[in-house]
Coordinates of N, CA, C and O in Angstrom, one line a residue:
X140 N 0.8 -1.1 0.0 CA 0.0 0.0 0.0 C 0.9 1.2 0.0 O 1.8 1.3 0.8
X141 N 0.6 2.2 -0.8 CA 1.5 3.4 -0.9 C 0.7 4.6 -0.4 O -0.5 4.7 -0.7
X142 N 1.3 5.4 0.4 CA 0.7 6.6 0.9 C 1.5 7.8 0.4 O 2.7 7.9 0.6
X143 N 0.9 8.7 -0.2 CA 1.5 10.0 -0.7 C 1.4 11.0 0.5 O 0.3 11.4 0.8
X144 N 2.5 11.4 1.1 CA 2.5 12.3 2.2 C 2.3 13.7 1.6 O 3.1 14.2 0.9
X145 N 1.2 14.3 1.9 CA 0.9 15.7 1.4 C 1.4 16.7 2.4 O 1.7 17.8 2.1
X146 N 1.5 16.3 3.6 CA 2.1 17.1 4.7 C 3.0 16.1 5.5 O 2.8 14.9 5.4
X147 N 3.9 16.6 6.3 CA 4.8 15.7 7.0 C 4.1 15.1 8.2 O 4.5 15.2 9.3
X148 N 3.1 14.3 7.9 CA 2.3 13.6 9.0 C 1.5 12.5 8.4 O 0.9 12.7 7.3
X149 N 1.4 11.4 9.0 CA 0.4 10.3 8.6 C -0.1 9.6 9.8 O 0.5 9.6 10.8
X150 N -1.3 8.9 9.6 CA -1.9 8.2 10.7 C -1.8 6.7 10.3 O -2.0 6.3 9.2
X151 N -1.6 5.9 11.3 CA -1.5 4.4 11.1 C -2.1 3.7 12.3 O -1.9 4.0 13.4
X152 N -2.9 2.7 12.0 CA -3.4 1.7 13.0 C -2.7 0.4 12.7 O -2.8 -0.1 11.6
X153 N -2.2 -0.2 13.7 CA -1.6 -1.5 13.5 C -0.8 -2.0 14.7 O -0.8 -1.3 15.7
X154 N -0.3 -3.2 14.6 CA 0.5 -3.8 15.7 C 2.0 -3.7 15.5 O 2.7 -3.7 16.4
X155 N 2.4 -3.8 14.3 CA 3.8 -3.6 13.9 C 3.8 -2.8 12.6 O 2.9 -3.0 11.8
X156 N 4.7 -2.0 12.4 CA 4.7 -1.1 11.2 C 6.1 -0.9 10.6 O 7.1 -0.9 11.3
X157 N 6.1 -0.6 9.4 CA 7.3 -0.3 8.7 C 6.9 0.8 7.7 O 6.0 0.7 6.9
X158 N 7.6 2.0 7.8 CA 7.4 3.0 6.8 C 8.6 3.0 6.0 O 9.8 3.2 6.4
X159 N 8.5 2.6 4.7 CA 9.6 2.5 3.8 C 9.5 3.5 2.7 O 8.5 3.6 2.0
X160 N 10.6 4.1 2.5 CA 10.7 5.1 1.5 C 10.7 4.5 0.1 O 11.4 3.5 -0.1
X161 N 10.1 5.1 -0.9 CA 10.2 4.7 -2.2 C 10.9 5.8 -3.1 O 11.1 5.6 -4.3
X162 N 11.4 6.8 -2.4 CA 12.2 7.8 -3.0 C 13.4 8.1 -2.2 O 13.4 7.9 -1.0
X163 N 14.5 8.6 -2.8 CA 15.7 8.8 -2.1 C 15.6 9.8 -0.9 O 16.3 9.7 0.1
X164 N 14.7 10.8 -1.0 CA 14.6 11.8 0.0 C 13.7 11.4 1.2 O 13.8 12.1 2.2
X165 N 12.9 10.4 1.1 CA 12.0 10.0 2.2 C 12.8 9.1 3.1 O 13.9 8.8 2.9
X166 N 12.1 8.7 4.2 CA 12.8 8.0 5.3 C 12.2 6.6 5.5 O 11.1 6.3 5.0
X167 N 12.9 5.8 6.2 CA 12.4 4.4 6.6 C 12.5 4.1 8.0 O 13.5 4.4 8.7
X168 N 11.4 3.6 8.6 CA 11.4 3.3 10.1 C 10.8 1.9 10.3 O 9.8 1.5 9.6
X169 N 11.3 1.2 11.3 CA 10.6 0.0 11.8 C 10.1 0.2 13.2 O 10.8 0.8 14.0
X170 N 8.8 -0.1 13.4 CA 8.2 0.1 14.7 C 7.6 -1.1 15.2 O 6.9 -1.8 14.5
X171 N 7.9 -1.5 16.5 CA 7.3 -2.7 17.1 C 6.6 -2.2 18.4 O 7.2 -1.5 19.2
X172 N 5.3 -2.5 18.5 CA 4.5 -2.2 19.7 C 4.7 -3.2 20.7 O 4.4 -4.4 20.5
X173 N 5.3 -2.8 21.9 CA 5.7 -3.8 22.9 C 4.8 -3.7 24.1 O 4.0 -2.8 24.3
X174 N 4.9 -4.6 25.0 CA 4.1 -4.7 26.3 C 4.9 -4.2 27.4 O 6.0 -4.8 27.8
X175 N 4.4 -3.1 28.1 CA 5.2 -2.5 29.1 C 5.3 -3.4 30.4 O 6.3 -3.3 31.1
X176 N 4.3 -4.3 30.6 CA 4.4 -5.2 31.8 C 5.4 -6.4 31.5 O 6.1 -6.8 32.4
X177 N 5.3 -6.9 30.3 CA 6.2 -8.1 30.0 C 7.6 -7.7 29.6 O 8.5 -8.4 29.8
X178 N 7.7 -6.5 28.9 CA 9.1 -6.1 28.5 C 9.2 -5.9 27.0 O 8.2 -6.2 26.3
X179 N 10.3 -5.5 26.6 CA 10.6 -5.2 25.2 C 11.0 -6.5 24.5 O 12.0 -7.1 24.9
X180 N 10.3 -6.8 23.5 CA 10.6 -8.0 22.6 C 10.8 -7.5 21.2 O 10.0 -7.8 20.3
X181 N 11.7 -6.6 21.0 CA 11.9 -6.0 19.7 C 12.8 -6.9 18.8 O 13.8 -7.5 19.3
X182 N 12.4 -7.1 17.5 CA 13.2 -7.9 16.6 C 14.6 -7.4 16.5 O 14.9 -6.2 16.6
X183 N 15.6 -8.2 16.1 CA 17.0 -7.8 15.9 C 17.0 -6.9 14.6 O 16.2 -7.0 13.7
X184 N 18.0 -6.1 14.6 CA 18.2 -5.2 13.4 C 18.4 -6.0 12.1 O 18.3 -5.4 11.0
X185 N 18.8 -7.2 12.2 CA 19.0 -8.1 11.0 C 17.7 -8.6 10.5 O 17.6 -9.2 9.4
X186 N 16.6 -8.5 11.3 CA 15.3 -9.0 10.9 C 14.7 -8.2 9.7 O 14.6 -7.0 9.8
X187 N 14.4 -8.9 8.7 CA 13.9 -8.2 7.4 C 12.5 -8.4 7.2 O 12.1 -9.1 6.2
X188 N 11.6 -7.9 8.0 CA 10.2 -7.9 7.7 C 10.0 -7.1 6.5 O 10.6 -6.1 6.3
X189 N 9.2 -7.5 5.6 CA 9.0 -6.8 4.3 C 10.3 -6.6 3.5 O 10.4 -5.8 2.6
X190 N 11.3 -7.4 3.8 CA 12.5 -7.4 3.0 C 13.5 -6.3 3.3 O 14.4 -6.1 2.6
X191 N 13.2 -5.5 4.4 CA 14.1 -4.4 4.7 C 14.5 -4.4 6.2 O 13.8 -4.0 7.0
X192 N 15.7 -5.0 6.4 CA 16.3 -5.1 7.8 C 16.6 -3.7 8.3 O 16.8 -2.8 7.5
X193 N 16.7 -3.5 9.6 CA 17.2 -2.3 10.2 C 16.7 -2.2 11.6 O 16.1 -3.1 12.2
X194 N 17.1 -1.1 12.3 CA 16.8 -0.9 13.7 C 15.3 -0.9 13.9 O 14.6 -0.3 13.1
X195 N 14.9 -1.5 15.0 CA 13.5 -1.5 15.4 C 13.3 -0.6 16.5 O 14.0 -0.6 17.5
X196 N 12.2 0.3 16.5 CA 11.9 1.2 17.6 C 10.8 0.5 18.4 O 9.8 0.0 17.9
X197 N 11.0 0.5 19.8 CA 10.0 -0.1 20.7 C 9.1 1.0 21.2 O 9.5 2.0 21.7
X198 N 7.8 0.8 21.0 CA 6.8 1.8 21.4 C 5.7 1.1 22.3 O 5.3 0.0 22.0
X199 N 5.3 1.7 23.4 CA 4.3 1.2 24.3 C 3.2 2.2 24.6 O 3.4 3.4 24.4
X200 N 2.0 1.6 24.9 CA 0.9 2.4 25.3 C 1.3 3.4 26.4 O 2.0 3.0 27.3
X201 N 0.7 4.6 26.4 CA 1.0 5.6 27.4 C 2.2 6.5 27.1 O 2.6 7.2 27.9
X202 N 2.7 6.3 25.9 CA 3.8 7.2 25.5 C 3.4 8.1 24.4 O 2.6 7.7 23.6
X203 N 4.0 9.2 24.3 CA 3.7 10.1 23.2 C 4.9 10.9 22.7 O 5.9 11.1 23.4
X204 N 4.9 11.3 21.4 CA 5.9 12.0 20.8 C 7.3 11.4 21.0 O 8.3 12.0 21.3
X205 N 7.3 10.1 20.7 CA 8.6 9.3 20.9 C 9.4 9.5 19.6 O 9.0 9.3 18.5
X206 N 10.7 10.0 19.8 CA 11.5 10.2 18.6 C 11.9 8.8 18.1 O 12.2 7.9 18.9
X207 N 11.9 8.7 16.8 CA 12.3 7.4 16.2 C 13.7 7.4 15.6 O 14.1 8.4 15.0
X208 N 14.3 6.3 15.7 CA 15.5 6.0 14.9 C 15.2 5.5 13.6 O 14.2 4.7 13.4
X209 N 15.9 5.9 12.5 CA 15.6 5.4 11.2 C 16.2 3.9 11.1 O 16.8 3.5 12.1
X210 N 16.0 3.3 10.0 CA 16.5 1.9 9.9 C 18.0 1.7 10.1 O 18.4 0.6 10.5
X211 N 18.8 2.8 9.8 CA 20.2 2.7 10.0 C 20.6 2.9 11.5 O 21.8 2.8 11.8
X212 N 19.6 3.2 12.4 CA 19.9 3.5 13.8 C 20.2 4.9 14.1 O 20.6 5.3 15.2
X213 N 20.0 5.8 13.1 CA 20.3 7.2 13.2 C 19.1 8.0 13.8 O 18.0 7.7 13.3
X214 N 19.3 8.9 14.8 CA 18.2 9.6 15.3 C 17.6 10.5 14.2 O 18.3 11.0 13.3
X215 N 16.3 10.7 14.3 CA 15.5 11.5 13.3 C 14.6 12.5 14.1 O 14.4 12.4 15.3
X216 N 14.1 13.4 13.3 CA 13.1 14.3 13.9 C 11.7 13.7 13.9 O 10.8 14.3 14.5
X217 N 11.5 12.6 13.3 CA 10.2 11.9 13.2 C 9.8 11.4 14.6 O 10.6 10.8 15.3
X218 N 8.6 11.6 15.0 CA 8.1 11.1 16.3 C 6.8 10.3 16.0 O 6.1 10.5 15.0
X219 N 6.5 9.4 17.0 CA 5.3 8.6 16.9 C 4.5 8.9 18.2 O 5.1 9.0 19.3
X220 N 3.2 9.1 18.1 CA 2.3 9.3 19.2 C 1.1 8.3 19.1 O 0.5 8.2 18.1
X221 N 0.9 7.7 20.2 CA -0.3 6.8 20.3 C -1.4 7.5 21.0 O -1.2 8.2 22.0
X222 N -2.6 7.3 20.4 CA -3.8 8.0 21.0 C -3.9 7.6 22.4 O -3.7 6.4 22.8
X223 N -4.3 8.5 23.3 CA -4.4 8.3 24.7 C -5.5 7.3 25.1 O -5.6 6.8 26.2
X224 N -6.4 7.0 24.1 CA -7.5 6.1 24.4 C -7.2 4.7 24.2 O -7.9 3.8 24.5
X225 N -6.0 4.4 23.6 CA -5.5 3.0 23.5 C -5.4 2.5 24.9 O -4.7 3.0 25.7
X226 N -6.1 1.3 25.2 CA -6.3 0.9 26.6 C -5.2 0.0 27.1 O -5.0 0.0 28.3
X227 N -4.5 -0.8 26.3 CA -3.6 -1.8 26.8 C -2.6 -2.2 25.8 O -2.8 -2.2 24.6
X228 N -1.4 -2.6 26.4 CA -0.5 -3.3 25.6 C -0.4 -4.7 26.2 O -0.5 -4.9 27.4
X229 N -0.4 -5.7 25.4 CA -0.5 -7.1 25.9 C 0.5 -8.0 25.3 O 1.1 -7.7 24.3
X230 N 0.7 -9.1 25.9 CA 1.6 -10.1 25.4 C 0.8 -11.4 25.3 O 0.1 -11.8 26.2
X231 N 0.9 -12.1 24.2 CA 0.2 -13.4 24.0 C 1.2 -14.3 23.2 O 1.6 -14.0 22.1
X232 N 1.7 -15.3 23.9 CA 2.8 -16.1 23.3 C 2.1 -17.1 22.3 O 1.6 -18.1 22.7
X233 N 2.1 -16.7 21.0 CA 1.5 -17.5 20.0 C 2.5 -18.6 19.6 O 3.7 -18.4 19.3
X234 N 2.1 -19.9 19.8 CA 3.0 -21.0 19.5 C 3.4 -21.1 18.1 O 4.4 -21.8 17.8
X235 N 2.8 -20.4 17.2 CA 3.1 -20.4 15.8 C 4.2 -19.4 15.4 O 4.6 -19.3 14.2
X236 N 4.6 -18.5 16.3 CA 5.6 -17.5 16.1 C 6.8 -17.7 17.0 O 6.6 -17.9 18.2
X237 N 8.0 -17.7 16.5 CA 9.2 -17.9 17.3 C 10.2 -16.8 16.8 O 10.1 -16.2 15.8
X238 N 11.3 -16.7 17.6 CA 12.4 -15.8 17.3 C 11.9 -14.4 17.0 O 11.1 -13.8 17.7
X239 N 12.4 -13.8 15.9 CA 12.1 -12.4 15.6 C 10.6 -12.3 15.2 O 10.0 -11.3 15.4
X240 N 10.0 -13.3 14.5 CA 8.6 -13.3 14.2 C 7.8 -13.2 15.5 O 6.9 -12.4 15.6
X241 N 8.2 -13.9 16.5 CA 7.5 -13.8 17.8 C 7.7 -12.5 18.5 O 6.8 -11.9 19.1
X242 N 8.9 -11.9 18.4 CA 9.2 -10.6 19.0 C 8.3 -9.6 18.4 O 7.9 -8.6 19.0
X243 N 8.1 -9.7 17.1 CA 7.2 -8.7 16.4 C 5.8 -8.9 16.7 O 5.0 -8.0 16.9
X244 N 5.3 -10.1 16.6 CA 3.9 -10.4 16.6 C 3.3 -10.8 18.0 O 2.0 -10.8 18.1
X245 N 4.1 -11.2 19.0 CA 3.5 -11.7 20.2 C 3.1 -10.6 21.2 O 2.4 -10.9 22.2
X246 N 3.6 -9.4 21.0 CA 3.3 -8.3 21.9 C 2.5 -7.3 21.1 O 2.8 -7.0 20.0
X247 N 1.4 -6.8 21.7 CA 0.4 -6.1 20.9 C -0.1 -4.9 21.6 O 0.0 -4.8 22.9
X248 N -0.8 -4.0 20.9 CA -1.6 -2.9 21.5 C -3.0 -3.2 21.3 O -3.4 -3.8 20.3
X249 N -3.9 -2.8 22.2 CA -5.3 -3.2 22.1 C -6.1 -1.9 22.5 O -5.9 -1.3 23.5
X250 N -7.0 -1.6 21.6 CA -7.9 -0.4 21.8 C -9.2 -0.7 22.4 O -10.0 0.2 22.6
X251 N -9.5 -1.9 22.7 CA -10.8 -2.3 23.2 C -11.7 -2.9 22.1 O -11.2 -3.1 21.0
X252 N -12.8 -3.4 22.5 CA -13.7 -4.1 21.5 C -14.9 -3.3 21.1 O -15.8 -3.8 20.5
X253 N -14.8 -2.0 21.2 CA -15.9 -1.1 20.8 C -16.0 -0.9 19.3 O -17.0 -0.4 18.8
X254 N -15.0 -1.2 18.6 CA -15.0 -0.9 17.2 C -14.5 0.5 16.8 O -14.5 0.9 15.7
X255 N -14.1 1.2 17.8 CA -13.6 2.6 17.7 C -12.1 2.5 17.2 O -11.4 1.8 17.8
X256 N -11.7 3.4 16.3 CA -10.3 3.4 15.9 C -9.6 4.5 16.7 O -10.1 5.6 16.9
X257 N -8.4 4.2 17.1 CA -7.6 5.1 17.8 C -6.3 5.3 17.0 O -5.5 4.4 16.8
X258 N -6.0 6.6 16.6 CA -4.9 6.8 15.7 C -3.5 6.7 16.4 O -3.4 7.0 17.5
X259 N -2.6 6.2 15.6 CA -1.2 6.3 15.9 C -0.6 7.3 14.8 O -0.8 7.1 13.6
X260 N 0.0 8.3 15.3 CA 0.4 9.4 14.4 C 1.9 9.5 14.3 O 2.6 9.5 15.3
X261 N 2.4 9.6 13.1 CA 3.8 9.9 12.8 C 3.9 11.4 12.4 O 3.2 11.8 11.5
X262 N 4.7 12.2 13.1 CA 4.9 13.6 12.8 C 6.3 13.8 12.2 O 7.3 13.1 12.6
X263 N 6.5 14.9 11.5 CA 7.8 15.4 11.0 C 8.3 14.5 9.9 O 9.6 14.4 9.7
X264 N 7.5 13.8 9.2 CA 8.0 13.0 8.0 C 8.4 13.9 6.9 O 7.7 14.9 6.7
X265 N 9.4 13.6 6.2 CA 9.8 14.3 5.0 C 8.7 14.1 3.9 O 8.3 12.9 3.8
X266 N 8.3 15.1 3.2 CA 7.4 14.9 2.1 C 7.9 13.9 1.1 O 9.1 13.9 0.8
X267 N 7.1 13.0 0.6 CA 7.5 12.0 -0.3 C 6.4 10.9 -0.4 O 5.4 11.0 0.3
X268 N 6.7 9.9 -1.1 CA 5.9 8.7 -1.2 C 6.4 7.6 -0.3 O 7.6 7.4 -0.3
X269 N 5.6 7.0 0.5 CA 6.0 6.0 1.4 C 5.2 4.7 1.2 O 4.0 4.8 0.8
X270 N 5.8 3.6 1.4 CA 5.1 2.3 1.5 C 4.9 2.1 2.9 O 5.9 2.1 3.7
X271 N 3.7 1.8 3.4 CA 3.4 1.5 4.8 C 3.0 0.0 4.9 O 2.0 -0.4 4.3
X272 N 3.8 -0.7 5.6 CA 3.5 -2.1 5.8 C 3.1 -2.3 7.3 O 3.7 -1.8 8.2
X273 N 2.0 -3.0 7.5 CA 1.6 -3.3 8.8 C 1.5 -4.8 9.0 O 1.2 -5.6 8.1
X274 N 1.8 -5.3 10.2 CA 1.7 -6.7 10.6 C 0.7 -6.7 11.7 O 1.0 -6.2 12.8
X275 N -0.4 -7.3 11.5 CA -1.5 -7.3 12.5 C -2.2 -8.6 12.6 O -2.5 -9.2 11.6
X276 N -2.5 -9.0 13.8 CA -3.4 -10.2 14.0 C -3.9 -10.2 15.4 O -3.4 -9.5 16.3
X277 N -5.0 -10.9 15.6 CA -5.5 -11.2 17.0 C -4.9 -12.5 17.3 O -5.5 -13.6 16.9
X278 N -3.8 -12.6 18.0 CA -3.1 -13.8 18.2 C -3.8 -14.8 19.2 O -3.5 -16.0 19.1
X279 N -4.7 -14.4 20.0 CA -5.3 -15.3 20.9 C -6.5 -16.0 20.5 O -6.8 -17.1 20.9
X280 N -7.3 -15.4 19.5 CA -8.5 -16.1 19.0 C -8.8 -15.6 17.6 O -9.6 -14.6 17.5
X281 N -8.3 -16.1 16.6 CA -8.4 -15.6 15.2 C -9.9 -15.7 14.7 O -10.2 -15.0 13.8
X282 N -10.7 -16.5 15.3 CA -12.1 -16.7 14.9 C -13.0 -15.7 15.5 O -14.0 -15.2 14.9
X283 N -12.7 -15.3 16.8 CA -13.6 -14.4 17.5 C -13.2 -12.9 17.4 O -14.0 -12.1 17.6
X284 N -11.9 -12.6 17.1 CA -11.5 -11.3 17.1 C -11.0 -10.9 15.7 O -10.5 -11.7 15.0
X285 N -11.3 -9.7 15.4 CA -11.0 -9.1 14.0 C -10.0 -8.0 14.2 O -10.1 -7.2 15.1
X286 N -8.9 -8.1 13.4 CA -7.9 -7.0 13.4 C -8.2 -6.1 12.2 O -8.3 -6.6 11.1
X287 N -8.2 -4.8 12.5 CA -8.5 -3.9 11.4 C -7.4 -2.8 11.4 O -7.0 -2.3 12.4
X288 N -6.9 -2.5 10.2 CA -5.9 -1.6 10.0 C -6.3 -0.6 8.9 O -6.8 -1.0 7.8
X289 N -6.2 0.7 9.2 CA -6.6 1.7 8.2 C -5.4 2.7 8.1 O -4.8 3.1 9.1
X290 N -5.0 3.1 6.9 CA -4.1 4.2 6.7 C -4.9 5.4 6.2 O -5.5 5.3 5.1
X291 N -4.9 6.5 6.9 CA -5.6 7.7 6.5 C -4.7 8.7 5.9 O -3.7 9.0 6.5

């Protein structure tokens, strides 16, 4: 999915995300949403979700305007903010995920079951075209829970 940044800001809902540049002037970031009670389970920088390895940023519920490192590990002006209505970060050890796959997918953020969307906002992005990859699932009960991701 490609998102054309008209202003240096975009919204994303998801459990794991990668913003990948499709132009030389844009930026690339790996973000893993972690569980504050269980700890950080961020994939290794050699982990190539969507084919692009690099530094992973750990983000937890209750944090805002977190500065992000780009995929090379360099500090950037880009920040991520999670909507204050996101209710929980959780850990669910899915037996079908191990290693870096498990580090990315076993810890999640949860906004509740009301069907309301709560934005995750990236600020200070360089204008350009971005590919936004999300990795999302309801790891505890794939038949009863639906995972929904929107890029606005």
